[in-house]
Amino acid sequence: MKRLIGLVALLVFNTGSFAQPLAPADVPEPLKPWTDWVLYGETNYQCPFVYSDHKQRTCAWPSELKLELTNKQGRFTQQWQVYQEAWISLPGNEKHWPQSVSLNDKPALVVAHQQHPAIKLKPGRYSISGEFNWDRLPEALQVPSNTGLVSLKVNNKRVLFPDLAANGRLWLRERDAGKKAQEH
């Protein structure tokens, strides 16, 4: 029993011994000519893997999407870490296209990519912000499907539990939940 406890303790507390990928500069000199051959066909080797599946890698990681919306306009900000050139989808759609989008405080060109507003980014860290203008607050706003965290304020009131559907639709007003009209 003591051996089993010792083995478990060794595995739990000795996490520093796991193999880590080498940076290209750290490859030993005799092996450098083989680097391209070893990495042939491995396009995502620099991208972190998803915690629950080491074979699934994600090359662009978003931070919390911050939305501040009013009846007439809206503003969004989000940070991104990009490990490999990637298309980054933005909040909005063809009806509510993001305006005045900036990338690291410089104007950015937003194009339609797979029918969503998007920016193509090279590896690096980015801060993306933009605005929306509308006649009235929409019922819902499309957000990128890989959005995990949303901070939402509507008319200066924080929404503690934003209603984000699996398809990326963020509901901004109470929606019909199947309530029947009361009969008089």
Short mmCIF file of C-alpha atoms in Angstrom, two decimals:
data_model
loop_
_atom_site.label_atom_id
_atom_site.label_comp_id
_atom_site.label_asym_id
_atom_site.label_seq_id
_atom_site.Cartn_x
_atom_site.Cartn_y
_atom_site.Cartn_z
CA MET A 1 0.00 0.00 0.00
CA LYS A 2 2.87 2.38 0.83
CA ARG A 3 4.35 1.73 -2.61
CA LEU A 4 1.07 2.62 -4.29
CA ILE A 5 0.81 5.88 -2.32
CA GLY A 6 4.44 6.66 -3.12
CA LEU A 7 3.84 6.01 -6.84
CA VAL A 8 0.75 8.22 -6.90
CA ALA A 9 2.61 11.00 -5.06
CA LEU A 10 5.51 10.70 -7.50
CA LEU A 11 3.17 11.00 -10.49
CA VAL A 12 1.19 13.89 -9.04
CA PHE A 13 4.09 16.00 -7.80
CA ASN A 14 6.63 15.27 -10.51
CA THR A 15 4.86 17.04 -13.39
CA GLY A 16 8.06 18.85 -14.43
CA SER A 17 9.47 15.67 -15.94
CA PHE A 18 6.96 15.50 -18.81
CA ALA A 19 8.49 16.01 -22.24
CA GLN A 20 7.94 19.45 -23.69
CA PRO A 21 8.31 20.33 -27.38
CA LEU A 22 11.63 21.87 -28.30
CA ALA A 23 11.81 25.33 -29.73
CA PRO A 24 13.60 25.29 -33.12
CA ALA A 25 16.55 27.15 -31.55
CA ASP A 26 16.92 24.39 -28.91
CA VAL A 27 17.24 21.50 -31.37
CA PRO A 28 20.74 20.02 -31.08
CA GLU A 29 23.01 21.03 -33.96
CA PRO A 30 23.43 17.47 -35.41
CA LEU A 31 19.62 17.11 -35.63
CA LYS A 32 18.80 20.50 -37.22
CA PRO A 33 19.07 19.20 -40.81
CA TRP A 34 16.33 16.68 -39.96
CA THR A 35 13.85 19.23 -38.57
CA ASP A 36 11.91 19.79 -41.80
CA TRP A 37 11.74 16.05 -42.44
CA VAL A 38 10.43 15.29 -38.93
CA LEU A 39 7.83 18.05 -39.11
CA TYR A 40 6.66 17.22 -42.66
CA GLY A 41 2.86 17.26 -42.71
CA GLU A 42 2.63 18.54 -39.12
CA THR A 43 0.96 21.91 -39.62
CA ASN A 44 -0.34 22.43 -36.09
CA TYR A 45 2.68 21.35 -34.05
CA GLN A 46 3.09 24.83 -32.50
CA CYS A 47 -0.57 25.03 -31.44
CA PRO A 48 -1.61 24.06 -27.90
CA PHE A 49 -3.78 21.00 -27.51
CA VAL A 50 -7.18 20.90 -25.87
CA TYR A 51 -6.79 19.79 -22.25
CA SER A 52 -8.94 16.69 -22.67
CA ASP A 53 -7.54 15.50 -26.01
CA HIS A 54 -3.85 15.82 -26.91
CA LYS A 55 -4.64 15.10 -30.57
CA GLN A 56 -7.01 18.08 -30.90
CA ARG A 57 -5.09 21.34 -31.26
CA THR A 58 -6.41 24.89 -31.40
CA CYS A 59 -4.27 27.51 -33.11
CA ALA A 60 -6.23 30.62 -32.10
CA TRP A 61 -7.38 31.15 -28.50
CA PRO A 62 -9.85 33.91 -27.61
CA SER A 63 -10.21 35.59 -24.24
CA GLU A 64 -13.48 36.79 -22.77
CA LEU A 65 -15.70 38.62 -25.27
CA LYS A 66 -16.78 41.91 -23.66
CA LEU A 67 -19.98 43.45 -25.00
CA GLU A 68 -21.49 46.77 -23.92
CA LEU A 69 -24.76 47.33 -25.74
CA THR A 70 -27.44 50.02 -25.68
CA ASN A 71 -30.66 50.60 -27.58
CA LYS A 72 -28.77 52.49 -30.33
CA GLN A 73 -25.24 51.07 -30.42
CA GLY A 74 -22.82 48.51 -29.08
CA ARG A 75 -19.12 47.98 -28.48
CA PHE A 76 -17.05 44.81 -28.23
CA THR A 77 -13.48 43.98 -27.21
CA GLN A 78 -11.59 40.70 -27.14
CA GLN A 79 -8.00 39.51 -26.86
CA TRP A 80 -6.61 36.72 -29.04
CA GLN A 81 -3.49 34.56 -28.96
CA VAL A 82 -2.80 33.21 -32.45
CA TYR A 83 -0.19 30.45 -32.93
CA GLN A 84 -0.63 29.91 -36.67
CA GLU A 85 -2.19 32.09 -39.38
CA ALA A 86 -5.96 31.88 -38.88
CA TRP A 87 -9.28 33.49 -39.66
CA ILE A 88 -10.75 35.10 -36.56
CA SER A 89 -14.53 35.48 -36.57
CA LEU A 90 -16.00 38.62 -35.02
CA PRO A 91 -19.34 39.22 -33.34
CA GLY A 92 -22.11 40.18 -35.72
CA ASN A 93 -23.46 39.04 -39.07
CA GLU A 94 -24.59 40.53 -42.38
CA LYS A 95 -27.45 42.39 -40.66
CA HIS A 96 -25.34 43.66 -37.74
CA TRP A 97 -21.90 44.10 -39.31
CA PRO A 98 -19.16 45.32 -36.93
CA GLN A 99 -18.02 48.90 -37.63
CA SER A 100 -14.84 50.85 -36.74
CA VAL A 101 -12.97 47.63 -36.02
CA SER A 102 -9.45 48.06 -34.71
CA LEU A 103 -6.64 45.58 -34.30
CA ASN A 104 -4.10 46.58 -31.63
CA ASP A 105 -5.48 50.15 -31.82
CA LYS A 106 -5.08 50.37 -35.62
CA PRO A 107 -7.92 50.24 -38.19
CA ALA A 108 -8.59 46.70 -39.44
CA LEU A 109 -10.14 45.37 -42.62
CA VAL A 110 -13.09 43.10 -41.91
CA VAL A 111 -14.20 40.74 -44.66
CA ALA A 112 -16.85 38.06 -45.01
CA HIS A 113 -15.34 34.62 -44.36
CA GLN A 114 -17.76 31.68 -44.40
CA GLN A 115 -20.60 34.24 -44.19
CA HIS A 116 -19.25 35.80 -40.97
CA PRO A 117 -17.31 39.02 -40.36
CA ALA A 118 -13.66 38.03 -39.91
CA ILE A 119 -10.04 39.13 -39.86
CA LYS A 120 -7.09 37.01 -41.00
CA LEU A 121 -4.25 37.11 -38.46
CA LYS A 122 -0.66 35.91 -38.37
CA PRO A 123 0.83 34.43 -35.18
CA GLY A 124 0.88 36.87 -32.27
CA ARG A 125 -1.20 38.54 -29.55
CA TYR A 126 -4.02 40.82 -30.56
CA SER A 127 -6.60 43.14 -29.08
CA ILE A 128 -9.66 43.50 -31.31
CA SER A 129 -12.42 46.05 -30.75
CA GLY A 130 -15.34 47.35 -32.74
CA GLU A 131 -18.78 48.91 -32.69
CA PHE A 132 -22.33 48.29 -33.81
CA ASN A 133 -25.02 50.78 -34.77
CA TRP A 134 -28.73 49.95 -34.93
CA ASP A 135 -32.14 51.61 -34.71
CA ARG A 136 -33.08 49.43 -31.75
CA LEU A 137 -31.37 46.72 -29.73
CA PRO A 138 -31.69 43.46 -31.67
CA GLU A 139 -33.26 40.38 -30.12
CA ALA A 140 -30.00 38.49 -30.54
CA LEU A 141 -26.45 39.01 -31.70
CA GLN A 142 -24.36 36.38 -33.44
CA VAL A 143 -21.01 35.71 -31.71
CA PRO A 144 -18.24 33.36 -32.89
CA SER A 145 -18.99 29.72 -32.13
CA ASN A 146 -15.68 29.31 -30.28
CA THR A 147 -16.67 31.98 -27.74
CA GLY A 148 -16.57 30.53 -24.26
CA LEU A 149 -16.72 33.52 -21.94
CA VAL A 150 -19.02 36.50 -22.44
CA SER A 151 -19.20 39.64 -20.33
CA LEU A 152 -22.43 41.40 -21.27
CA LYS A 153 -23.84 44.79 -20.32
CA VAL A 154 -27.14 45.94 -21.78
CA ASN A 155 -28.11 49.58 -21.16
CA ASN A 156 -25.48 49.79 -18.39
CA LYS A 157 -26.88 46.74 -16.58
CA ARG A 158 -24.64 43.68 -16.23
CA VAL A 159 -26.23 40.45 -17.43
CA LEU A 160 -24.88 37.87 -15.01
CA PHE A 161 -25.83 34.79 -17.02
CA PRO A 162 -25.88 35.64 -20.74
CA ASP A 163 -28.11 33.34 -22.79
CA LEU A 164 -25.63 32.00 -25.36
CA ALA A 165 -27.01 29.24 -27.56
CA ALA A 166 -24.79 26.46 -28.95
CA ASN A 167 -25.05 27.98 -32.44
CA GLY A 168 -23.43 31.22 -31.23
CA ARG A 169 -26.62 33.24 -30.92
CA LEU A 170 -26.50 35.53 -27.89
CA TRP A 171 -30.01 36.46 -26.84
CA LEU A 172 -30.36 40.09 -25.76
CA ARG A 173 -34.07 40.21 -24.91
CA GLU A 174 -36.37 37.78 -23.21
CA ARG A 175 -37.41 35.29 -25.80
CA ASP A 176 -40.64 33.39 -26.05
CA ALA A 177 -40.19 30.35 -23.84
CA GLY A 178 -43.39 28.67 -24.95
CA LYS A 179 -45.60 30.65 -22.58
CA LYS A 180 -49.22 30.63 -23.64
CA ALA A 181 -51.23 33.82 -23.57
CA GLN A 182 -53.52 33.92 -20.60
CA GLU A 183 -57.16 33.49 -21.48
CA HIS A 184 -59.60 36.03 -20.07
#
